[in-house]
Short mmCIF file of C-alpha atoms and ligand atoms in Angstrom, two decimals:
data_model
loop_
_atom_site.label_atom_id
_atom_site.label_comp_id
_atom_site.label_asym_id
_atom_site.label_seq_id
_atom_site.Cartn_x
_atom_site.Cartn_y
_atom_site.Cartn_z
CA MET W 1 116.63 36.58 47.23
CA ARG W 2 115.22 39.96 46.32
CA GLY W 3 117.71 42.53 45.11
CA LEU W 4 117.56 46.31 45.58
CA MET W 5 114.01 47.66 45.29
CA HIS W 6 113.17 49.10 41.91
CA ASP W 7 111.63 52.62 42.08
CA THR W 8 108.28 51.32 40.95
CA ASP W 9 108.26 48.76 43.72
CA ASP W 10 107.83 51.58 46.21
CA PRO W 11 104.12 51.69 47.16
CA LEU W 12 104.05 55.49 47.13
CA THR W 13 105.72 55.81 43.74
CA ARG W 14 103.39 53.17 42.48
CA LEU W 15 100.40 55.09 43.74
CA LEU W 16 101.53 58.25 42.02
CA LEU W 17 102.19 56.63 38.66
CA PRO W 18 99.61 57.36 35.96
CA PRO W 19 97.32 54.38 35.50
CA PRO W 20 98.66 52.03 32.83
CA GLY W 21 97.27 52.70 29.36
CA GLU W 22 95.94 56.19 30.30
CA SER W 23 94.63 58.05 27.24
CA GLU W 24 95.43 61.71 26.59
CA GLU W 25 91.85 62.69 27.56
CA GLU W 26 91.97 60.69 30.79
CA ARG W 27 95.31 62.28 31.64
CA GLU W 28 93.83 65.76 31.14
CA GLU W 29 90.90 64.91 33.41
CA ARG W 30 93.20 63.46 36.09
CA LEU W 31 95.41 66.59 36.12
CA THR W 32 92.35 68.87 36.44
CA LYS W 33 91.13 66.82 39.39
CA GLU W 34 94.57 66.96 40.98
CA ALA W 35 94.71 70.76 40.54
CA GLU W 36 91.26 71.07 42.13
CA ALA W 37 92.36 68.89 45.05
CA GLN W 38 95.43 71.08 45.49
CA ARG W 39 93.24 74.22 45.48
CA VAL W 40 90.97 72.78 48.17
CA SER W 41 94.00 71.72 50.22
CA ASP W 42 95.46 75.25 49.96
CA LEU W 43 92.15 76.71 51.10
CA ILE W 44 92.13 74.41 54.12
CA ASP W 45 95.72 75.39 54.95
CA GLU W 46 94.81 79.05 54.67
CA SER W 47 91.80 78.69 56.95
CA LEU W 48 93.92 76.78 59.48
CA ARG W 49 96.48 79.58 59.38
CA ALA W 50 93.73 82.18 59.97
CA GLU W 51 92.32 80.10 62.83
CA ARG W 52 95.76 79.88 64.42
CA ALA W 53 96.21 83.67 64.05
CA ALA W 54 92.79 84.28 65.62
CA LEU W 55 93.71 81.97 68.48
CA LYS W 56 96.94 83.86 68.94
CA LYS W 57 95.01 87.12 68.93
CA GLN W 58 92.76 85.80 71.66
CA LYS W 59 95.83 85.39 73.80
CA VAL W 60 96.15 89.15 73.91
CA MET W 61 94.31 90.12 77.05
CA LYS W 62 92.55 93.47 76.64
CA MET W 63 92.21 95.28 79.92
CA LEU W 64 90.94 98.73 80.86
CA LEU W 65 92.14 100.64 83.90
CA LEU W 66 89.31 102.88 85.07
CA GLY W 67 88.75 105.26 87.96
CA GLN W 68 88.72 108.95 88.80
CA SER W 69 91.76 111.19 88.32
CA GLU W 70 94.62 110.47 90.73
CA SER W 71 93.07 107.15 91.68
CA GLY W 72 96.30 105.34 90.77
CA LYS W 73 95.59 103.87 87.32
CA THR W 74 98.92 104.82 85.76
CA THR W 75 100.74 103.77 88.92
CA THR W 76 99.11 100.33 88.76
CA LEU W 77 100.09 100.02 85.10
CA LYS W 78 103.70 100.95 85.95
CA ASN W 79 103.74 98.35 88.70
CA MET W 80 102.60 95.68 86.26
CA GLN W 81 105.27 96.69 83.74
CA LEU W 82 107.94 96.56 86.42
CA THR W 83 106.81 93.18 87.68
CA TYR W 84 106.05 91.35 84.47
CA ALA W 85 108.13 93.04 81.78
CA PRO W 86 111.27 94.12 83.65
CA ARG W 87 113.50 94.45 80.57
CA ALA W 88 111.04 96.78 78.81
CA TRP W 89 110.66 98.70 82.09
CA GLU W 90 114.43 99.23 82.34
CA GLN W 91 114.49 100.67 78.84
CA GLU W 92 111.65 103.04 79.61
CA LYS W 93 112.77 104.22 83.05
CA ALA W 94 115.08 106.99 81.87
CA SER W 95 112.22 108.78 80.09
CA TRP W 96 110.62 109.44 83.51
CA ARG W 97 113.59 111.55 84.64
CA ALA W 98 112.14 114.84 83.39
CA VAL W 99 108.73 114.08 84.98
CA ILE W 100 110.41 113.46 88.34
CA GLN W 101 112.45 116.66 88.00
CA LEU W 102 109.22 118.52 87.28
CA ASN W 103 107.47 116.92 90.28
CA LEU W 104 110.28 118.23 92.48
CA VAL W 105 110.53 121.69 90.93
CA ARG W 106 106.78 122.18 91.09
CA SER W 107 106.77 121.31 94.79
CA ILE W 108 109.54 123.81 95.50
CA ASN W 109 107.70 126.53 93.58
CA VAL W 110 104.46 125.83 95.45
CA ILE W 111 106.42 126.09 98.71
CA LEU W 112 107.88 129.41 97.55
CA ASP W 113 104.36 130.70 96.81
CA ALA W 114 103.23 129.62 100.27
CA LEU W 115 106.29 131.29 101.75
CA ALA W 116 105.40 134.56 99.99
CA LEU W 117 101.97 134.43 101.64
CA ARG W 118 103.48 133.53 104.98
CA LEU W 119 105.86 136.48 104.80
CA ALA W 120 103.01 138.77 103.75
CA ALA W 121 101.02 137.58 106.77
CA THR W 122 103.77 138.70 109.14
CA PRO W 123 102.98 142.06 110.83
CA ALA W 124 104.07 145.09 108.74
CA SER W 125 106.62 146.33 111.31
CA SER W 126 108.91 143.40 110.57
CA ARG W 127 108.32 143.56 106.80
CA LYS W 128 111.08 145.92 105.72
CA SER W 129 112.84 144.30 102.86
CA SER W 130 114.68 145.73 99.89
CA MET W 131 113.61 142.84 97.63
CA SER W 132 110.68 142.92 95.30
CA PRO W 133 108.37 139.95 95.19
CA ILE W 134 108.76 137.51 92.34
CA SER W 135 105.89 136.71 90.06
CA PRO W 136 104.94 133.07 90.56
CA SER W 137 104.34 132.60 86.87
CA SER W 138 107.17 134.48 85.23
CA GLY W 139 109.96 134.24 87.75
CA ARG W 140 110.91 137.84 86.89
CA PHE W 141 110.99 140.80 89.20
CA MET W 142 107.87 142.89 89.20
CA SER W 143 106.23 145.63 91.16
CA PRO W 144 104.70 144.30 94.37
CA PRO W 145 101.24 142.78 93.87
CA PRO W 146 98.55 143.86 96.30
CA SER W 147 99.17 141.92 99.50
CA PRO W 148 96.33 139.60 100.40
CA THR W 149 94.22 140.94 103.19
CA LEU W 150 94.67 139.19 106.49
CA GLU W 151 91.31 137.43 106.07
CA ASP W 152 92.37 136.02 102.65
CA ASN W 153 95.71 134.85 103.90
CA PRO W 154 95.59 131.25 105.17
CA TYR W 155 98.70 131.85 107.28
CA SER W 156 97.57 135.06 108.98
CA SER W 157 97.30 133.38 112.37
CA MET W 158 100.79 131.90 112.32
CA GLY W 159 102.57 134.73 114.11
CA SER W 160 105.63 136.73 113.12
CA ILE W 161 109.01 135.56 111.87
CA PRO W 162 112.11 137.23 113.38
CA SER W 163 113.71 139.59 110.84
CA GLU W 164 116.95 137.60 110.60
CA ARG W 165 114.98 134.47 109.63
CA ARG W 166 112.91 136.52 107.19
CA ASN W 167 116.00 137.78 105.43
CA HIS W 168 117.45 134.29 105.23
CA LEU W 169 114.20 132.98 103.72
CA LEU W 170 113.98 135.90 101.29
CA LYS W 171 117.52 135.21 100.09
CA LEU W 172 116.70 131.55 99.57
CA ARG W 173 113.65 132.59 97.60
CA LEU W 174 115.73 134.83 95.40
CA ARG W 175 118.37 132.16 94.75
CA LEU W 176 115.69 129.64 93.86
CA ALA W 177 113.97 131.99 91.40
CA PRO W 178 115.48 130.22 88.32
CA LEU W 179 113.29 127.23 89.15
CA ARG W 180 110.25 129.16 87.85
CA GLN W 181 111.66 129.05 84.35
CA VAL W 182 112.71 125.42 84.77
CA GLU W 183 109.08 124.55 85.54
CA VAL W 184 107.89 126.39 82.45
CA ASP W 185 110.50 124.65 80.26
CA LEU W 186 109.78 121.17 81.59
CA LYS W 187 106.05 121.65 81.12
CA ALA W 188 106.54 122.74 77.54
CA ARG W 189 108.74 119.71 76.96
CA LEU W 190 106.41 117.13 78.52
CA GLY W 191 103.04 118.33 77.25
CA ASP W 192 99.43 118.59 78.41
CA GLY W 193 99.57 116.09 81.25
CA THR W 194 101.82 118.38 83.29
CA ASN W 195 98.95 120.74 84.07
CA GLU W 196 96.81 119.34 86.83
CA LEU W 197 93.18 120.29 86.28
CA THR W 198 91.67 122.79 88.67
CA GLU W 199 88.38 124.64 88.65
CA LEU W 200 90.32 127.70 87.55
CA ASN W 201 92.17 126.27 84.54
CA ILE W 202 89.39 123.98 83.38
CA GLY W 203 87.57 126.89 81.73
CA SER W 204 84.25 125.80 80.25
CA GLU W 205 85.25 122.20 79.53
CA PRO W 206 82.16 120.03 80.04
CA LEU W 207 82.30 117.70 83.02
CA PHE W 208 80.90 114.15 82.91
CA ALA W 209 80.27 112.12 86.03
CA SER W 210 80.13 108.98 83.92
CA PRO W 211 81.23 108.08 80.38
CA PHE W 212 77.57 107.53 79.44
CA ASP W 213 76.33 110.98 80.48
CA ASP W 214 74.80 113.28 77.91
CA ALA W 215 76.72 116.49 77.37
CA PRO W 216 75.81 118.92 80.10
CA ALA W 217 74.37 122.24 79.05
CA ILE W 218 77.23 124.30 80.46
CA SER W 219 79.23 124.43 77.26
CA SER W 220 78.37 124.30 73.58
CA ARG W 221 81.88 123.88 72.29
CA PRO W 222 83.38 120.38 72.09
CA SER W 223 85.81 119.47 74.82
CA LYS W 224 89.42 119.86 73.80
CA GLU W 225 90.48 117.09 76.06
CA VAL W 226 88.02 114.30 75.35
CA THR W 227 88.94 114.28 71.70
CA VAL W 228 92.63 113.87 72.36
CA ARG W 229 94.18 110.49 71.86
CA SER W 230 97.72 110.73 73.07
CA HIS W 231 99.59 108.91 70.37
CA GLN W 232 102.84 110.57 71.28
CA SER W 233 103.22 110.34 74.99
CA PHE W 234 105.84 112.30 76.90
CA LYS W 235 107.97 109.14 76.83
CA ASP W 236 108.22 109.22 73.02
CA LYS W 237 109.03 112.92 73.17
CA GLU W 238 111.77 112.34 75.74
CA ARG W 239 113.21 109.50 73.64
CA ASP W 240 113.27 111.76 70.55
CA ARG W 241 114.94 114.54 72.54
CA LYS W 242 117.58 112.16 73.79
CA THR W 243 118.31 110.90 70.30
CA LYS W 244 118.71 114.49 69.09
CA ASN W 245 121.04 115.28 71.98
CA ARG W 246 123.10 112.14 71.55
CA THR W 247 125.92 114.10 69.97
CA SER W 248 126.39 116.14 73.11
CA LEU W 249 126.77 113.32 75.61
CA ARG W 250 129.35 114.01 78.24
CA GLN W 251 130.97 112.11 81.07
CA THR W 252 130.28 113.01 84.69
CA PRO W 253 132.79 112.51 87.51
CA THR W 254 131.09 109.16 88.25
CA GLY W 255 131.70 108.13 84.67
CA VAL W 256 128.03 108.12 83.69
CA ASP W 257 127.10 109.55 80.30
CA VAL W 258 124.43 112.20 80.60
CA ASP W 259 123.03 114.36 77.87
CA ARG W 260 123.63 118.08 78.07
CA ASP W 261 120.56 119.27 79.83
CA PRO W 262 120.19 122.82 81.14
CA VAL W 263 117.44 121.66 83.52
CA SER W 264 119.85 119.32 85.30
CA ASP W 265 122.44 122.09 85.49
CA VAL W 266 120.02 124.50 87.20
CA LEU W 267 118.81 121.79 89.58
CA ALA W 268 122.37 120.87 90.54
CA GLY W 269 123.11 124.57 91.16
CA CYS W 270 120.03 124.92 93.40
CA ALA W 271 120.37 121.59 95.24
CA ASP W 272 121.76 122.90 98.55
CA ASP W 273 119.30 125.79 98.70
CA MET W 274 116.38 123.45 98.01
CA VAL W 275 117.46 121.18 100.87
CA THR W 276 117.90 124.18 103.20
CA LEU W 277 114.46 125.51 102.28
CA TRP W 278 112.76 122.14 102.72
CA GLU W 279 114.36 121.56 106.13
CA ASP W 280 113.50 125.01 107.50
CA SER W 281 110.99 124.86 110.35
CA VAL W 282 108.95 127.75 108.88
CA ILE W 283 108.47 125.65 105.74
CA GLN W 284 107.69 122.48 107.69
CA ASP W 285 104.98 124.43 109.54
CA LEU W 286 103.55 125.55 106.20
CA VAL W 287 103.54 121.95 104.98
CA ASP W 288 101.77 120.86 108.16
CA ALA W 289 99.23 123.61 107.50
CA GLY W 290 98.46 122.07 104.08
CA ALA W 291 100.71 124.09 101.74
CA LEU W 292 101.36 121.03 99.55
CA GLU W 293 97.79 119.80 99.51
CA SER W 294 97.23 120.71 95.86
CA LEU W 295 100.18 118.62 94.77
CA GLY W 296 98.93 115.11 95.30
CA ASP W 297 100.37 112.21 97.14
CA SER W 298 103.99 112.08 96.00
CA ALA W 299 105.21 115.64 96.64
CA LYS W 300 106.76 114.93 100.02
CA TYR W 301 108.44 111.79 98.74
CA PHE W 302 110.36 113.77 96.09
CA LEU W 303 111.18 116.62 98.50
CA ARG W 304 112.87 114.08 100.75
CA ARG W 305 114.99 112.98 97.76
CA ILE W 306 116.21 116.42 96.64
CA SER W 307 119.92 115.56 96.96
CA ASP W 308 119.61 112.58 94.62
CA ILE W 309 117.21 114.03 92.09
CA ALA W 310 119.19 117.25 91.72
CA LYS W 311 122.38 115.43 90.74
CA ARG W 312 123.55 115.92 87.15
CA ASP W 313 123.84 112.16 86.64
CA TYR W 314 120.58 111.30 88.39
CA THR W 315 118.95 108.13 87.16
CA PRO W 316 115.48 107.35 88.54
CA SER W 317 115.00 104.39 90.85
CA ASP W 318 112.04 102.04 90.42
CA VAL W 319 110.19 103.68 93.29
CA ASP W 320 110.90 107.17 91.91
CA VAL W 321 109.20 106.16 88.66
CA LEU W 322 106.27 104.56 90.50
CA ARG W 323 105.78 107.77 92.51
CA ALA W 324 106.17 110.14 89.55
CA ARG W 325 102.96 111.94 88.71
CA ILE W 326 101.88 113.11 85.28
CA ARG W 327 98.20 113.34 84.41
CA THR W 328 97.00 110.98 81.67
CA VAL W 329 95.36 112.83 78.81
CA GLY W 330 93.03 110.87 76.53
CA VAL W 331 93.42 107.10 76.34
CA GLN W 332 96.82 105.45 76.04
CA GLU W 333 97.43 101.89 74.92
CA TYR W 334 100.30 99.89 76.36
CA ASN W 335 101.32 96.45 75.20
CA ILE W 336 102.98 94.30 77.80
CA ALA W 337 104.63 91.12 76.60
CA PHE W 338 105.30 88.88 79.57
CA GLU W 339 108.99 88.26 80.09
CA ILE W 340 108.46 85.78 82.89
CA ARG W 341 107.47 82.12 82.55
CA LEU W 342 103.83 81.52 83.11
CA GLU W 343 102.32 78.37 84.50
CA ARG W 344 99.94 78.19 81.60
CA ASP W 345 100.63 79.58 78.18
CA ILE W 346 97.66 81.90 78.17
CA TRP W 347 97.55 85.66 77.68
CA ARG W 348 101.26 86.18 77.31
CA GLU W 349 100.46 89.58 75.85
CA TRP W 350 98.35 92.26 77.40
CA ALA W 351 96.92 95.34 75.78
CA ILE W 352 96.24 97.69 78.66
CA TYR W 353 94.31 100.92 78.20
CA ASP W 354 95.15 103.64 80.69
CA VAL W 355 92.61 106.47 80.64
CA GLY W 356 92.57 110.03 81.91
CA GLY W 357 90.20 109.90 84.89
CA ALA W 358 89.14 113.54 85.27
CA ARG W 359 85.50 114.43 84.58
CA THR W 360 86.59 116.21 81.39
CA GLN W 361 87.96 112.93 80.04
CA ARG W 362 85.38 110.27 80.76
CA ARG W 363 83.44 110.45 77.50
CA ALA W 364 86.61 109.42 75.66
CA TRP W 365 86.54 105.98 77.30
CA VAL W 366 83.45 104.65 75.51
CA PRO W 367 85.05 103.58 72.19
CA TYR W 368 87.38 101.31 74.18
CA PHE W 369 84.57 99.41 75.90
CA SER W 370 83.94 96.99 73.04
CA ASP W 371 85.97 93.84 72.90
CA VAL W 372 87.55 94.26 76.33
CA GLN W 373 88.01 91.25 78.62
CA ALA W 374 88.78 92.79 82.00
CA ILE W 375 88.30 96.02 83.88
CA VAL W 376 90.38 97.00 86.86
CA PHE W 377 88.58 99.77 88.69
CA LEU W 378 90.77 101.84 90.98
CA ALA W 379 88.88 102.92 94.09
CA PRO W 380 91.26 104.73 96.44
CA ILE W 381 90.14 104.12 99.98
CA SER W 382 91.59 107.27 101.50
CA VAL W 383 89.52 109.91 99.69
CA PHE W 384 86.40 110.16 101.90
CA ASP W 385 87.41 113.67 103.06
CA GLU W 386 88.68 115.00 99.69
CA ARG W 387 87.09 116.90 96.82
CA LEU W 388 87.58 116.60 93.07
CA ALA W 389 90.25 118.97 91.80
CA GLU W 390 88.15 119.74 88.70
CA ASP W 391 84.92 120.29 90.65
CA ARG W 392 85.38 121.23 94.29
CA LYS W 393 81.68 120.73 95.02
CA ILE W 394 81.99 116.98 94.60
CA ASN W 395 83.34 114.67 97.27
CA ARG W 396 85.84 112.20 95.77
CA LEU W 397 84.34 109.13 97.39
CA GLN W 398 80.88 110.07 96.12
CA ASP W 399 82.32 110.54 92.62
CA SER W 400 84.10 107.20 92.73
CA PHE W 401 80.93 105.39 93.80
CA ALA W 402 78.84 107.03 91.07
CA LEU W 403 81.43 106.08 88.46
CA TRP W 404 81.64 102.47 89.71
CA ASP W 405 77.85 102.25 89.62
CA ALA W 406 77.68 103.51 86.01
CA ILE W 407 80.47 101.20 84.83
CA THR W 408 79.09 98.08 86.46
CA LYS W 409 75.58 98.68 85.13
CA SER W 410 76.64 99.32 81.54
CA PRO W 411 75.27 96.66 79.15
CA LEU W 412 78.41 97.20 77.07
CA LEU W 413 80.57 95.79 79.84
CA GLN W 414 78.46 92.90 81.10
CA GLN W 415 80.83 90.24 79.77
CA CYS W 416 83.94 91.71 81.38
CA ILE W 417 85.79 90.35 84.34
CA LEU W 418 85.50 93.03 86.97
CA ILE W 419 88.16 93.73 89.55
CA LEU W 420 87.78 96.37 92.24
CA PHE W 421 91.20 97.55 93.34
CA MET W 422 91.07 99.45 96.62
CA ASN W 423 94.42 101.19 96.92
CA LYS W 424 95.95 104.06 98.95
CA CYS W 425 95.48 102.07 102.14
CA ASP W 426 98.69 103.68 103.43
CA LEU W 427 97.11 107.12 103.12
CA LEU W 428 93.93 105.95 104.87
CA GLN W 429 96.04 104.64 107.75
CA GLN W 430 97.90 107.98 107.98
CA LYS W 431 94.61 109.91 108.11
CA LEU W 432 93.17 107.67 110.82
CA ASP W 433 96.43 107.94 112.79
CA ARG W 434 96.11 111.74 112.61
CA GLY W 435 92.68 111.40 114.22
CA VAL W 436 90.54 112.24 111.18
CA LEU W 437 87.01 111.02 111.96
CA VAL W 438 85.34 109.22 109.07
CA LYS W 439 81.82 109.93 110.28
CA THR W 440 82.41 113.69 110.06
CA HIS W 441 82.66 113.32 106.29
CA LEU W 442 80.56 110.19 105.88
CA PRO W 443 77.65 110.24 108.35
CA SER W 444 76.54 106.76 107.26
CA PHE W 445 79.72 105.34 108.86
CA ALA W 446 77.93 106.23 112.11
CA ASP W 447 79.47 104.99 115.35
CA ARG W 448 81.56 102.18 113.97
CA PRO W 449 85.11 102.08 115.41
CA ASN W 450 87.18 104.66 113.52
CA ASP W 451 89.84 102.18 112.41
CA PHE W 452 91.33 100.71 109.26
CA THR W 453 89.60 97.33 109.30
CA ASN W 454 86.16 98.73 109.93
CA PHE W 455 86.40 101.40 107.30
CA THR W 456 87.84 99.04 104.68
CA LYS W 457 85.00 96.57 105.26
CA PHE W 458 82.46 99.39 105.19
CA GLN W 459 83.63 100.79 101.86
CA GLY W 460 84.19 97.37 100.29
CA ARG W 461 80.71 96.18 101.24
CA ALA W 462 79.12 99.39 99.97
CA GLN W 463 80.84 99.03 96.58
CA LEU W 464 79.90 95.35 96.31
CA GLN W 465 76.28 96.18 97.03
CA LEU W 466 76.31 98.01 93.72
CA ALA W 467 78.02 95.15 91.87
CA GLN W 468 79.85 91.97 92.68
CA ALA W 469 83.48 91.80 91.71
CA ALA W 470 86.78 90.43 92.85
CA VAL W 471 88.20 92.82 95.42
CA LEU W 472 91.85 93.49 95.98
CA LEU W 473 93.43 95.66 98.63
CA ALA W 474 96.75 97.37 98.01
CA HIS W 475 98.55 98.91 100.91
CA ASP W 476 100.45 101.28 98.63
CA VAL W 477 100.73 100.76 94.90
CA CYS W 478 104.03 102.64 94.90
CA ASP W 479 105.59 100.46 97.57
CA ARG W 480 107.43 97.67 95.78
CA GLU W 481 107.19 95.19 98.64
CA SER W 482 103.57 95.53 99.66
CA SER W 483 102.01 96.10 96.28
CA PHE W 484 104.09 93.43 94.60
CA ALA W 485 102.86 90.97 97.20
CA CYS W 486 99.34 92.12 96.60
CA LEU W 487 99.49 91.80 92.83
CA SER W 488 101.21 88.46 92.78
CA ASP W 489 98.98 87.00 95.48
CA SER W 490 96.01 87.91 93.41
CA GLN W 491 97.76 86.67 90.24
CA ILE W 492 95.81 89.16 88.18
CA PRO W 493 98.44 89.53 85.52
CA LEU W 494 99.09 85.80 85.39
CA ASN W 495 95.58 84.74 84.69
CA VAL W 496 92.70 86.75 85.93
CA ARG W 497 90.40 83.75 85.86
CA ASP W 498 92.49 82.18 88.62
CA VAL W 499 91.65 84.98 91.05
CA PRO W 500 89.38 83.48 93.66
CA GLY W 501 85.97 84.89 92.91
CA ALA W 502 87.06 86.93 89.89
CA GLY W 503 84.40 87.88 87.43
CA ARG W 504 80.81 88.71 88.06
CA ARG W 505 79.99 86.83 91.20
CA ARG W 506 76.50 87.56 92.36
CA ASP W 507 76.34 84.82 94.91
CA GLY W 508 78.81 85.55 97.64
CA GLU W 509 81.15 87.96 99.31
CA ASN W 510 84.84 88.29 98.74
CA ALA W 511 87.21 87.33 101.52
CA ALA W 512 88.80 90.77 101.51
CA VAL W 513 85.69 92.46 102.80
CA ARG W 514 83.92 89.68 104.62
N1 LIG J 1 100.60 106.79 98.87
C1 LIG J 1 100.08 106.26 97.76
N2 LIG J 1 100.12 106.98 96.63
C2 LIG J 1 99.60 106.41 95.53
C3 LIG J 1 99.02 105.12 95.52
N3 LIG J 1 98.59 104.86 94.26
C4 LIG J 1 98.90 105.95 93.52
N4 LIG J 1 99.51 106.88 94.28
C5 LIG J 1 99.95 108.23 93.89
O1 LIG J 1 98.79 108.93 93.49
C6 LIG J 1 99.11 109.86 92.45
C7 LIG J 1 98.18 109.69 91.29
O2 LIG J 1 98.40 108.43 90.69
P1 LIG J 1 98.21 108.18 89.13
O3 LIG J 1 98.53 106.74 88.91
O4 LIG J 1 98.95 109.19 88.34
O5 LIG J 1 96.65 108.45 88.99
P2 LIG J 1 95.73 108.24 87.69
O6 LIG J 1 94.53 107.48 88.15
O7 LIG J 1 96.52 107.65 86.59
O8 LIG J 1 95.31 109.75 87.39
P3 LIG J 1 94.87 110.43 85.96
O9 LIG J 1 95.93 110.09 84.98
O10 LIG J 1 94.76 111.88 86.25
O11 LIG J 1 93.53 109.84 85.61
C8 LIG J 1 100.58 109.60 92.10
O12 LIG J 1 101.36 110.59 92.72
C9 LIG J 1 100.87 108.24 92.68
O13 LIG J 1 102.21 108.09 93.04
C10 LIG J 1 98.98 104.38 96.74
O14 LIG J 1 98.47 103.25 96.83
N5 LIG J 1 99.52 105.02 97.82
MG1 LIG J 2 97.05 108.39 84.74
#
């Protein structure tokens, strides 16, 4: 019977033993060969490691969000963060508080400016007041500016306001005067994006209809804005501010810790007056007459939430953050790591580039066009009767079409998956319900029925004539229910290749616009 195996009986050990009778020279040669084999093996390991890293890198989906200013790019990005990286979203939410406060304060100040005009439009006999007007920009008392002539004043046909009402409104205006300084402070805190571009404040910044345009001759100096890359977004600034203020945290009656913030104190002090102003029928008439038009699509939403936003311990809700508006300046990169389980382990990480969409910004997009796998182009469907804020001569739908055309024809972007995201359907529906006639602004719509389905098909088809792409419709990107359904139905963030018809289809129509 065999006893315990001797070491040298083991086939492996035997293999590794030097050959019997090996000379010193042979030993030397064998060791050199072994070292060489080890070197080659290490090289192979290294190249395998690099291959694995490259493979991992490929799993980062690079996506660009493109479209004109206020088309909803940042809102779409926020919606994706909320849906697919909820823990990161929760951590980031608080940094939107100041933006939401600014959105509200700015709306109130615009209303106060409109009110000043409305009061000036009232016949002189009822205009005896002991109060001096307040400068819109400084918030300090000043000598009365020249009243606009009746022809200049958009509210000149609105009739007079009884003197008791006038006095009440003037007192409200006076009590809300501190909000002028709050606006200035919040803007300074949050940076460039807080100033919406207008023809007046744009100065001689060059405007580019497409990122591939040559510099127009209107300005010889380089654009301030296109060279900006916003490394430190307002969110980083807010986080830094919070860290600095951590020592002065205090408890509110509801037990929530809030940092000592003079802005919140002023807002809490003005809350009741803001609600009274907003609910006044004179103000509602001004709003109906377009007083808030310059403020974009979320102003009314925040004015309806004054009581919550003006609380000292206000924490933004998901929808508040989705509705918050701050202009994107430059190009900002966001990395979203999926926190949800995916059916297939592909593209767990997304690098999403959110760009500033104004005509001053478009040249800054080009460096980001290389190496990108997908483009989501935001084409708001409600803008057929609107003009660009930065260039009032240009219709917004015309601008959006021209931009889409340039993007889809660019040789740089031929390999990208292209997704056309038609959003703001809620705003289109509201316009049609108000009786706005599409053909007045878009004669080519001709005598088609002036309804949602017909216009959506019309615009979708027109865009797809320029280039084929997957088309998605979003009722309202800010509405959690509808837009969530839209995004998850389409599965864009899960795997864009799964979207029926995604990519450059040149051979058929998409169901959404058939
Ligand atoms: N009602 C409605 N509002 C929307 C929708 N999508 C975006 N908005 C609002 O439109 C405004 C502009 O949206 P943003 O996402 O900031 O636009 P943007 O394309 O990032 O604009 P820039 O940063 O200037 O290029 C915000 O107030 C949004 O809340 C939508 O589908 N419906
Ligand atoms: Mg943006």
